[in-house]
Amino acid sequence: MGNAHSVYRSDFTTPFTKPTGRFASLPIKSVHGVFDTPLNKGKVWVTVGLQIVNIIKARKISLTSVNPARFFTHPAEEGGEGSLGPVVIWIGVKPGTTSPKMAHDASQEILALLKSKGIEGVVLEWKESLLQRLAGPPLLPAVDSSDATRNRSTAAQDLDKGDSQGTLTLWFHENLGKDGKPSDRVFGVTNCHVLRKDTTIDYEHRGGAAMSYVRVCGNRRFDHGLSETTDEIANRAMAAEILAREIANLRAKEQTTDTVRAIEIKQWSLDRETEADTKLSAFHASARLNWSQKNLHPITVDIEGGTRFTSDWGVFAAAEGKVKDAFEGNVVYLGTKYTPQQLNKMFYPIGGGQTTFKFPEEGKFRIEGWSTLDELTVPDINSEHQRFVMVGKDGNTTDLTVGRYAGLVSFTENDAGVTSIEIGIYNAGCKTVEVFSDNGAQNGKGYIVGQLHSGENKGGSSSNHVTYCTPGEKLQANIKAKFPHADFFRTAW
């Protein structure tokens, strides 16, 4: 969970189990969502959550977030039973700003509020954390799974914002322009904080005005991608050299049936490594020549704001000559980090249960719709009888990961003191900008849960223990307000 530093816990009188024995170890815990509790009834949590935020802010505490959570303690031995802890209101504050006494005093007021609402048995846990905007990779034409270049990725970058980088969320077709005439323009959607220095004002490109540009790949990711490709070329060349020596040694031996078969297998592998080395070398040269700063994409940005849900999006017009031939619509590449069996188990941790997820050809999982907040309130039950809603997260440097929806919305506080409502996604303990789900009720199809925009960690280079996104249905509504005829799910240009 990113090793969040604890400040205070309201049930501090409840002792933690002390590890015993020669090979004693701390219990393994994972964070789960909150389902089927008094807080889940109606709009109770949204109202109470905002009141909790106000209590904390009134005490001049440097709040970063308020998240609903439950902590599951995994069994120490295989076959044992784990235990699910009470509902926790997980409160984040900026590092070094809040003492245990400050947290204790605020907690008493919050617990009194909860009791007045008929909600008891909830634990308040305070942690130090920082809220950070997400930035990172990819954007390249999709290729066959046998292609050696399939895991090389790039990122979008706004030339007006220096080294800011981000991930493409989705594509959509405009269909009809503002003049009411048919339009064949295709737009890409990404985070506003990637496209603009000043995210506090609306911006829309006007005809005749100087254009800003989005480059296919930002400096950091471009250099990193070249370095990755160089390393892979070296790995392939080394593997080819070893195979060539092994084949030579086998040919020097007596040619039995087993020896001939071994030569055939190794020769097949050598041919693949040689082909990959050649293709990667050509890709490296092409990237340096053709994907440089000279290849610019015109950008048109529309930004919405002013709602409780974070609105951090902008659009850019795709350059037809660069995108059309490789366009496949909104597809999430599941990558090679997990096998099909591992992904299936992550989305459906119900031992022996039926699944509707089918690993797609070439790992291209097509997005076909939008999930609603109401749909996220209906959990599945895993083999440990715990409720969950699993989602996939496809974004920046982490590529594909799998996480758990918090079960209720989260609240975050930005540096300007503005409170917003988010969908919170916890890292899955099994591990594990666009968040999608394989919704069993929708026959295993891909649906957009939301658009990733920020994460929470303890600062420095620590990993995020929570990531936040704007609900997909809210993002869709915002885009439709500007582009009323937008079509999000075409499979061809």
XYZ file of N, CA, C and O in Angstrom, residues 19-190:
688
model
N 3.496 -10.938 16.744
C 4.010 -12.159 16.122
C 4.825 -12.971 17.124
O 5.582 -12.414 17.923
N 4.655 -14.269 17.111
C 5.398 -15.147 18.024
C 6.029 -16.287 17.247
O 5.727 -16.510 16.076
N 6.911 -17.006 17.917
C 7.533 -18.158 17.286
C 8.890 -17.835 16.695
O 9.292 -16.673 16.551
N 9.604 -18.878 16.314
C 10.967 -18.732 15.797
C 11.002 -17.948 14.493
O 11.903 -17.159 14.245
N 10.014 -18.191 13.634
C 9.968 -17.520 12.332
C 8.803 -16.535 12.288
O 8.040 -16.476 11.329
N 8.666 -15.749 13.362
C 7.563 -14.795 13.464
C 7.652 -13.740 12.371
O 8.738 -13.306 11.991
N 6.505 -13.347 11.884
C 6.461 -12.302 10.861
C 5.177 -11.506 11.035
O 4.200 -11.999 11.600
N 5.192 -10.278 10.548
C 4.009 -9.437 10.634
C 2.912 -9.983 9.727
O 3.201 -10.517 8.662
N 1.670 -9.865 10.134
C 0.570 -10.349 9.286
C 0.498 -9.556 7.986
O 0.823 -8.371 7.946
N 0.078 -10.223 6.927
C -0.082 -9.584 5.625
C -1.503 -9.040 5.509
O -2.474 -9.765 5.735
N -1.603 -7.749 5.177
C -2.910 -7.129 5.036
C -3.059 -6.524 3.652
O -2.088 -6.120 3.036
N -4.291 -6.467 3.190
C -4.589 -5.780 1.931
C -5.813 -4.901 2.150
O -6.654 -5.191 3.006
N -5.887 -3.818 1.399
C -6.986 -2.876 1.584
C -8.130 -3.213 0.626
O -7.905 -3.480 -0.549
N -9.334 -3.244 1.155
C -10.530 -3.609 0.394
C -11.519 -2.452 0.380
O -11.395 -1.491 1.146
N -12.505 -2.561 -0.478
C -13.552 -1.556 -0.546
C -14.598 -1.754 0.538
O -14.607 -2.762 1.256
N -15.490 -0.786 0.673
C -16.548 -0.807 1.686
C -17.887 -1.055 0.989
O -18.317 -0.261 0.158
N -18.544 -2.166 1.338
C -19.820 -2.531 0.728
C -20.788 -3.007 1.812
O -20.380 -3.572 2.833
N -22.082 -2.796 1.558
C -23.148 -3.338 2.418
C -22.986 -2.932 3.879
O -23.075 -3.761 4.792
N -22.729 -1.663 4.128
C -22.652 -1.117 5.481
C -23.629 0.057 5.581
O -24.155 0.511 4.553
N -23.892 0.573 6.781
C -24.774 1.744 6.894
C -24.306 2.935 6.059
O -25.132 3.736 5.602
N -23.003 3.038 5.821
C -22.490 4.147 5.014
C -22.869 4.016 3.544
O -22.821 4.994 2.794
N -23.222 2.786 3.127
C -23.553 2.548 1.719
C -25.020 2.831 1.387
O -25.419 2.752 0.219
N -25.811 3.158 2.384
C -27.235 3.362 2.157
C -27.515 4.765 1.632
O -27.116 5.761 2.233
N -28.218 4.818 0.493
C -28.594 6.106 -0.089
C -27.395 6.996 -0.340
O -26.356 6.560 -0.840
N -27.510 8.275 0.022
C -26.441 9.253 -0.173
C -25.766 9.605 1.153
O -25.174 10.675 1.303
N -25.869 8.684 2.132
C -25.336 8.963 3.472
C -23.867 9.354 3.423
O -23.445 10.356 4.017
N -23.062 8.578 2.701
C -21.623 8.795 2.746
C -21.218 10.129 2.121
O -20.327 10.811 2.652
N -21.832 10.512 1.030
C -21.470 11.789 0.401
C -21.720 12.937 1.369
O -20.875 13.833 1.551
N -22.869 12.907 2.044
C -23.203 13.966 3.004
C -22.254 13.943 4.203
O -21.673 14.964 4.584
N -22.092 12.767 4.805
C -21.229 12.636 5.986
C -19.768 12.895 5.622
O -19.037 13.550 6.378
N -19.350 12.396 4.478
C -17.968 12.589 4.059
C -17.600 14.059 3.939
O -16.533 14.497 4.388
N -18.489 14.838 3.342
C -18.230 16.276 3.205
C -18.244 16.976 4.568
O -17.476 17.915 4.801
N -19.090 16.502 5.488
C -19.093 17.063 6.836
C -17.784 16.752 7.565
O -17.257 17.597 8.298
N -17.248 15.555 7.351
C -15.957 15.187 7.944
C -14.853 16.092 7.397
O -13.993 16.582 8.143
N -14.886 16.324 6.097
C -13.908 17.228 5.481
C -13.984 18.610 6.128
O -12.962 19.216 6.469
N -15.192 19.112 6.324
C -15.371 20.441 6.908
C -14.871 20.507 8.350
O -14.302 21.521 8.782
N -15.081 19.434 9.126
C -14.587 19.389 10.501
C -13.063 19.492 10.517
O -12.470 20.239 11.315
N -12.428 18.743 9.644
C -10.958 18.733 9.592
C -10.422 20.092 9.140
O -9.470 20.635 9.722
N -11.039 20.656 8.109
C -10.574 21.951 7.597
C -10.792 23.069 8.615
O -9.983 24.003 8.714
N -11.869 22.992 9.384
C -12.150 24.019 10.397
C -11.067 24.038 11.471
O -10.852 25.072 12.123
N -10.383 22.922 11.651
C -9.313 22.834 12.642
C -7.942 23.182 12.040
O -6.908 22.974 12.681
N -7.946 23.702 10.821
C -6.726 24.135 10.138
C -5.726 22.992 9.947
O -4.512 23.189 9.966
N -6.254 21.801 9.785
C -5.406 20.632 9.511
C -5.194 20.526 8.008
O -6.126 20.701 7.225
N -3.964 20.246 7.594
C -3.609 20.184 6.164
C -4.074 18.863 5.564
O -3.297 17.907 5.416
N -5.327 18.812 5.205
C -5.946 17.594 4.685
C -5.524 17.324 3.243
O -5.358 18.242 2.446
N -5.346 16.040 2.903
C -5.135 15.656 1.508
C -6.266 14.761 1.000
O -6.666 14.871 -0.156
N -6.814 13.886 1.884
C -7.849 12.980 1.385
C -8.649 12.359 2.515
O -8.190 12.288 3.666
N -9.838 11.882 2.157
C -10.672 11.064 3.044
C -11.158 9.883 2.217
O -11.847 10.070 1.207
N -10.779 8.674 2.627
C -11.101 7.472 1.856
C -11.805 6.435 2.726
O -11.416 6.222 3.883
N -12.809 5.736 2.192
C -13.417 4.605 2.901
C -12.594 3.345 2.632
O -12.132 3.126 1.506
N -12.395 2.514 3.639
C -11.568 1.319 3.441
C -11.893 0.262 4.492
O -12.455 0.559 5.553
N -11.515 -0.983 4.170
C -11.515 -2.074 5.151
C -10.233 -2.868 4.915
O -9.826 -3.078 3.771
N -9.595 -3.301 5.983
C -8.335 -4.018 5.861
C -8.541 -5.497 6.149
O -9.068 -5.879 7.198
N -8.117 -6.308 5.183
C -8.259 -7.755 5.293
C -6.926 -8.355 5.711
O -5.895 -8.119 5.078
N -6.925 -9.112 6.804
C -5.722 -9.794 7.274
C -5.698 -11.201 6.706
O -6.607 -12.007 6.979
N -4.695 -11.492 5.913
C -4.611 -12.792 5.248
C -4.152 -13.869 6.232
O -3.398 -13.583 7.176
N -4.601 -15.109 6.040
C -4.212 -16.191 6.958
C -2.714 -16.437 6.928
O -2.068 -16.297 5.881
N -2.143 -16.781 8.090
C -0.702 -17.019 8.182
C -0.302 -18.299 7.467
O 0.814 -18.428 6.972
N -1.224 -19.248 7.401
C -0.929 -20.528 6.763
C -1.931 -20.795 5.651
O -3.087 -20.372 5.721
N -1.465 -21.477 4.620
C -2.340 -21.813 3.500
C -3.482 -22.681 3.984
O -3.287 -23.633 4.749
N -4.683 -22.321 3.556
C -5.855 -23.060 3.991
C -6.516 -22.464 5.212
O -7.628 -22.868 5.572
N -5.833 -21.509 5.864
C -6.409 -20.869 7.031
C -7.431 -19.822 6.637
O -7.647 -19.548 5.456
N -8.056 -19.214 7.624
C -9.068 -18.200 7.367
C -8.531 -16.817 7.709
O -7.901 -16.626 8.741
N -8.781 -15.878 6.830
C -8.412 -14.504 7.096
C -9.543 -13.782 7.809
O -10.590 -14.364 8.084
N -9.318 -12.514 8.106
C -10.362 -11.746 8.799
C -10.441 -10.337 8.232
O -9.425 -9.721 7.897
N -11.667 -9.838 8.107
C -11.905 -8.495 7.591
C -12.131 -7.546 8.761
O -12.979 -7.789 9.616
N -11.365 -6.465 8.799
C -11.474 -5.505 9.881
C -12.677 -4.596 9.731
O -13.434 -4.683 8.764
N -12.876 -3.700 10.706
C -14.019 -2.790 10.665
C -13.888 -1.767 9.545
O -12.829 -1.627 8.926
N -14.965 -1.043 9.293
C -14.914 0.052 8.325
C -13.954 1.116 8.856
O -14.021 1.511 10.025
N -13.061 1.553 7.998
C -12.071 2.569 8.362
C -12.297 3.804 7.501
O -12.468 3.705 6.287
N -12.319 4.963 8.136
C -12.261 6.217 7.394
C -10.802 6.632 7.430
O -10.266 7.007 8.474
N -10.166 6.498 6.283
C -8.713 6.657 6.143
C -8.441 8.106 5.755
O -8.742 8.520 4.633
N -7.863 8.863 6.673
C -7.699 10.299 6.482
C -6.238 10.609 6.175
O -5.341 10.244 6.944
N -6.002 11.280 5.056
C -4.645 11.659 4.667
C -4.362 13.113 5.016
O -5.192 13.993 4.789
N -3.175 13.371 5.578
C -2.738 14.739 5.889
C -1.314 14.918 5.367
O -0.556 13.954 5.217
N -0.942 16.150 5.088
C 0.397 16.415 4.571
C 1.459 16.041 5.606
O 1.271 16.292 6.805
N 2.570 15.438 5.178
C 3.618 14.996 6.101
C 4.115 16.122 7.001
O 4.338 17.248 6.568
N 4.274 15.795 8.291
C 4.855 16.730 9.235
C 3.946 17.841 9.707
O 4.409 18.769 10.382
N 2.650 17.787 9.387
C 1.757 18.896 9.726
C 0.777 18.583 10.849
O 0.177 19.497 11.415
N 0.600 17.298 11.194
C -0.467 16.918 12.122
C 0.075 16.008 13.222
O 0.656 14.951 12.939
N -0.117 16.425 14.464
C 0.320 15.622 15.609
C -0.757 14.605 15.970
O -1.935 14.777 15.620
N -0.391 13.534 16.710
C -1.406 12.575 17.162
C -2.510 13.239 17.981
O -3.683 12.852 17.880
N -2.175 14.270 18.798
C -3.191 14.956 19.598
C -4.175 15.710 18.702
O -5.397 15.688 18.945
N -3.674 16.384 17.651
C -4.565 17.080 16.726
C -5.523 16.092 16.073
O -6.722 16.345 15.946
N -4.980 14.942 15.660
C -5.811 13.918 15.030
C -6.818 13.358 16.026
O -7.993 13.107 15.682
N -6.392 13.152 17.281
C -7.287 12.617 18.321
C -8.446 13.563 18.576
O -9.616 13.138 18.619
N -8.149 14.846 18.735
C -9.201 15.819 19.026
C -10.213 15.899 17.881
O -11.429 15.948 18.115
N -9.714 15.933 16.649
C -10.626 15.973 15.498
C -11.439 14.686 15.407
O -12.631 14.704 15.047
N -10.820 13.561 15.751
C -11.503 12.264 15.666
C -12.699 12.202 16.600
O -13.734 11.591 16.272
N -12.573 12.806 17.799
C -13.693 12.769 18.752
C -14.914 13.485 18.173
O -16.053 13.035 18.322
N -14.680 14.606 17.483
C -15.781 15.335 16.867
C -16.383 14.539 15.714
O -17.609 14.510 15.532
N -15.536 13.876 14.942
C -16.020 13.075 13.806
C -16.812 11.870 14.294
O -17.883 11.538 13.753
N -16.312 11.195 15.331
C -17.020 10.034 15.872
C -18.379 10.443 16.449
O -19.366 9.701 16.330
N -18.434 11.633 17.063
C -19.714 12.130 17.581
C -20.690 12.389 16.435
O -21.898 12.100 16.545
N -20.180 12.922 15.331
C -21.014 13.136 14.141
C -21.576 11.814 13.642
O -22.784 11.694 13.361
N -20.720 10.817 13.523
C -21.153 9.501 13.027
C -22.201 8.894 13.955
O -23.204 8.323 13.497
N -21.990 9.019 15.262
C -22.942 8.466 16.227
C -24.294 9.134 16.103
O -25.344 8.476 16.214
N -24.286 10.456 15.848
C -25.553 11.184 15.687
C -26.323 10.723 14.458
O -27.542 10.907 14.365
N -25.612 10.117 13.511
C -26.239 9.598 12.289
C -26.594 8.112 12.427
O -27.024 7.475 11.458
N -26.344 7.551 13.613
C -26.627 6.141 13.826
C -25.559 5.222 13.275
O -25.806 4.037 13.042
N -24.359 5.758 13.087
C -23.257 4.966 12.516
C -22.201 4.764 13.588
O -21.553 5.709 14.042
N -22.026 3.510 14.019
C -21.047 3.200 15.055
C -20.155 2.048 14.603
O -20.457 1.342 13.645
N -19.053 1.862 15.341
C -18.125 0.781 15.004
C -17.131 1.151 13.922
O -16.349 0.310 13.477
N -17.140 2.409 13.483
C -16.197 2.888 12.458
C -14.908 3.337 13.127
O -14.921 3.958 14.194
N -13.787 3.021 12.510
C -12.472 3.422 13.020
C -11.915 4.540 12.149
O -12.045 4.494 10.918
N -11.317 5.542 12.778
C -10.651 6.608 12.037
C -9.149 6.355 12.067
O -8.566 6.183 13.138
N -8.538 6.300 10.912
C -7.096 6.107 10.838
C -6.485 7.249 10.037
O -6.912 7.531 8.917
N -5.486 7.897 10.623
C -4.830 9.044 10.003
C -3.467 8.631 9.488
O -2.721 7.911 10.148
N -3.136 9.099 8.294
C -1.859 8.767 7.659
C -1.279 10.012 7.017
O -1.992 10.966 6.704
N 0.030 10.018 6.832
C 0.677 11.099 6.094
C 0.717 10.738 4.621
O 1.050 9.600 4.259
N 0.361 11.700 3.767
C 0.333 11.414 2.334
C 0.382 12.697 1.532
O 0.091 13.782 2.043
N 0.751 12.562 0.276
C 0.759 13.676 -0.668
C -0.072 13.301 -1.878
O -0.058 12.145 -2.325
N -0.785 14.268 -2.415
C -1.576 14.070 -3.625
C -0.769 14.589 -4.801
O -0.282 15.716 -4.780
N -0.573 13.744 -5.811
C 0.252 14.123 -6.951
C -0.448 13.795 -8.258
O -1.062 12.735 -8.390
N -0.330 14.720 -9.218
C -0.856 14.470 -10.556
C -0.021 13.403 -11.240
O 1.193 13.339 -11.076
N -0.699 12.546 -12.014
C -0.006 11.467 -12.703
C 0.588 11.946 -14.015
O 0.026 12.806 -14.685
N 1.724 11.386 -14.381
C 2.358 11.693 -15.667
C 3.164 10.494 -16.127
O 3.733 9.784 -15.332
N 3.217 10.253 -17.432
C 3.995 9.152 -17.993
C 3.561 8.722 -19.375
O 2.945 9.500 -20.059
N 3.862 7.413 -19.942
C 3.683 6.935 -21.298
C 2.232 6.685 -21.803
O 1.329 7.103 -21.124
N 1.768 5.847 -22.917
C 2.296 5.372 -24.201
C 1.570 5.867 -25.457
O 0.531 6.457 -25.311
N 2.006 5.654 -26.671
C 1.314 5.935 -27.948
C 2.139 5.433 -29.132
O 3.058 6.112 -29.530
N 1.818 4.289 -29.674
C 2.444 3.777 -30.901
C 1.435 2.890 -31.604
O 0.505 2.395 -30.981
N 1.579 2.651 -32.914
C 0.661 1.758 -33.606
C 0.665 0.370 -32.973
O 1.711 -0.132 -32.544
N -0.511 -0.255 -32.894
C -0.587 -1.601 -32.354
C 0.004 -2.584 -33.357
O -0.158 -2.439 -34.568
N 0.713 -3.591 -32.839
C 1.331 -4.583 -33.718
C 0.961 -5.975 -33.232
O 0.445 -6.160 -32.133
N 1.252 -6.979 -34.066
C 0.987 -8.366 -33.750
C 1.824 -8.811 -32.544
O 2.899 -8.300 -32.299
N 1.292 -9.796 -31.795
C 1.996 -10.258 -30.596
C 3.346 -10.878 -30.899
O 4.193 -10.993 -30.020
N 3.572 -11.286 -32.144
C 4.863 -11.866 -32.508
C 5.896 -10.808 -32.875
O 7.060 -11.123 -33.107
N 5.467 -9.544 -32.933
C 6.362 -8.455 -33.320
C 7.265 -8.078 -32.154
O 6.800 -7.836 -31.036
N 8.568 -8.005 -32.409
C 9.540 -7.712 -31.356
C 9.383 -6.316 -30.790
O 9.850 -6.033 -29.686
N 8.712 -5.421 -31.522
C 8.580 -4.032 -31.066
C 7.302 -3.790 -30.279
O 7.018 -2.659 -29.902
N 6.524 -4.817 -29.971
C 5.176 -4.596 -29.437
C 5.176 -3.991 -28.042
O 4.209 -3.372 -27.641
N 6.239 -4.135 -27.263
C 6.257 -3.558 -25.923
C 7.019 -2.245 -25.854
O 7.282 -1.733 -24.775
N 7.418 -1.706 -26.993
C 8.060 -0.384 -26.998
C 6.967 0.659 -26.997
O 6.069 0.620 -27.826
N 6.974 1.603 -26.047
C 5.891 2.577 -25.925
C 6.405 4.001 -25.899
O 7.580 4.252 -25.640
N 5.502 4.947 -26.201
C 5.842 6.361 -26.209
C 4.776 7.142 -25.472
O 3.752 6.617 -25.104
N 5.006 8.429 -25.262
C 4.049 9.259 -24.535
C 3.759 10.536 -25.268
O 4.541 10.993 -26.090
N 2.610 11.129 -24.956
C 2.262 12.422 -25.526
C 2.878 13.532 -24.693
O 2.996 13.422 -23.484
N 3.294 14.628 -25.329
C 3.851 15.759 -24.601
C 3.447 17.057 -25.256
O 3.465 17.201 -26.468
N 3.082 18.043 -24.436
C 2.776 19.385 -24.921
C 4.061 20.190 -24.972
O 4.744 20.327 -23.961
N 4.397 20.723 -26.145
C 5.644 21.469 -26.287
C 5.642 22.758 -25.484
O 6.699 23.292 -25.160
N 4.457 23.273 -25.143
C 4.398 24.512 -24.380
C 4.612 24.279 -22.892
O 4.693 25.208 -22.119
N 4.675 23.025 -22.469
C 4.757 22.764 -21.043
C 6.025 22.022 -20.658
O 6.092 21.338 -19.645
N 7.039 22.147 -21.466
C 8.329 21.570 -21.108
C 8.287 20.066 -21.043
O 8.027 19.403 -22.028
N 8.485 19.503 -19.835
C 8.675 18.071 -19.696
C 7.451 17.341 -19.151
O 7.558 16.260 -18.629
N 6.285 17.945 -19.234
C 5.075 17.279 -18.767
C 4.659 16.205 -19.763
O 4.653 16.442 -20.968
N 4.312 15.025 -19.260
C 3.940 13.925 -20.128
C 2.718 13.212 -19.575
O 2.440 13.256 -18.391
N 1.987 12.559 -20.439
C 0.785 11.875 -19.987
C 0.352 10.793 -20.955
O 0.987 10.560 -21.975
N -0.741 10.138 -20.620
C -1.235 9.004 -21.391
C -2.543 9.344 -22.096
O -3.389 10.033 -21.545
N -2.702 8.836 -23.302
C -3.958 8.991 -24.032
C -5.054 8.228 -23.293
O -4.891 7.050 -22.964
N -6.183 8.896 -23.023
C -7.311 8.234 -22.363
C -8.175 7.497 -23.371
O -8.489 6.319 -23.194
N -8.598 8.188 -24.421
C -9.436 7.549 -25.441
C -9.507 8.435 -26.688
O -9.061 9.584 -26.675
N -10.059 7.857 -27.763
C -10.331 8.586 -29.007
C -11.833 8.789 -29.150
O -12.625 8.005 -28.623
N -12.233 9.821 -29.903
C -13.634 9.910 -30.314
C -13.736 10.653 -31.644
O -12.877 11.462 -31.996
N -14.787 10.331 -32.393
C -15.073 10.998 -33.660
C -16.034 12.158 -33.408
O -17.026 12.001 -32.685
N -15.791 13.298 -34.033
C -16.632 14.471 -33.840
C -17.985 14.318 -34.528
O -19.006 14.746 -34.015
N -18.021 13.730 -35.703
C -19.237 13.491 -36.508
C -19.836 14.760 -37.099
O -19.978 14.873 -38.304
N -20.245 15.698 -36.255
C -20.778 16.977 -36.731
C -20.012 18.114 -36.063
O -19.830 18.114 -34.850
N -19.558 19.077 -36.875
C -18.857 20.221 -36.325
C -19.829 21.224 -35.720
O -21.056 21.077 -35.804
N -19.280 22.284 -35.130
C -20.123 23.305 -34.507
C -20.942 24.070 -35.542
O -21.939 24.715 -35.194
N -20.514 23.982 -36.808
C -21.270 24.639 -37.868
C -22.398 23.767 -38.398
O -23.110 24.133 -39.322
N -22.558 22.570 -37.799
C -23.628 21.667 -38.207
C -23.294 20.824 -39.414
O -24.099 20.003 -39.845
N -22.089 20.988 -39.963
C -21.680 20.224 -41.136
C -20.968 18.936 -40.707
O -20.337 18.898 -39.658
N -21.091 17.869 -41.554
C -20.406 16.615 -41.222
C -18.907 16.831 -41.012
O -18.275 17.622 -41.704
N -18.359 16.151 -40.030
C -16.940 16.279 -39.708
C -16.307 14.899 -39.634
O -16.884 13.971 -39.085
N -15.119 14.766 -40.222
C -14.395 13.496 -40.128
C -13.218 13.610 -39.169
O -12.341 12.764 -39.144
N -13.236 14.645 -38.317
C -12.125 14.825 -37.390
C -12.192 13.826 -36.237
O -13.268 13.481 -35.751
N -11.026 13.369 -35.821
C -10.897 12.476 -34.670
C -10.100 13.207 -33.601
O -9.082 13.840 -33.890
N -10.571 13.132 -32.361
C -9.900 13.800 -31.252
C -9.375 12.774 -30.247
O -9.983 11.722 -30.034
N -8.266 13.108 -29.637
C -7.741 12.325 -28.536
C -8.028 13.050 -27.239
O -8.058 14.277 -27.186
N -8.264 12.291 -26.171
C -8.529 12.863 -24.851
C -7.395 12.485 -23.911
O -6.970 11.328 -23.860
N -6.881 13.470 -23.177
C -5.889 13.214 -22.143
C -6.161 14.175 -20.997
O -7.166 14.881 -20.990
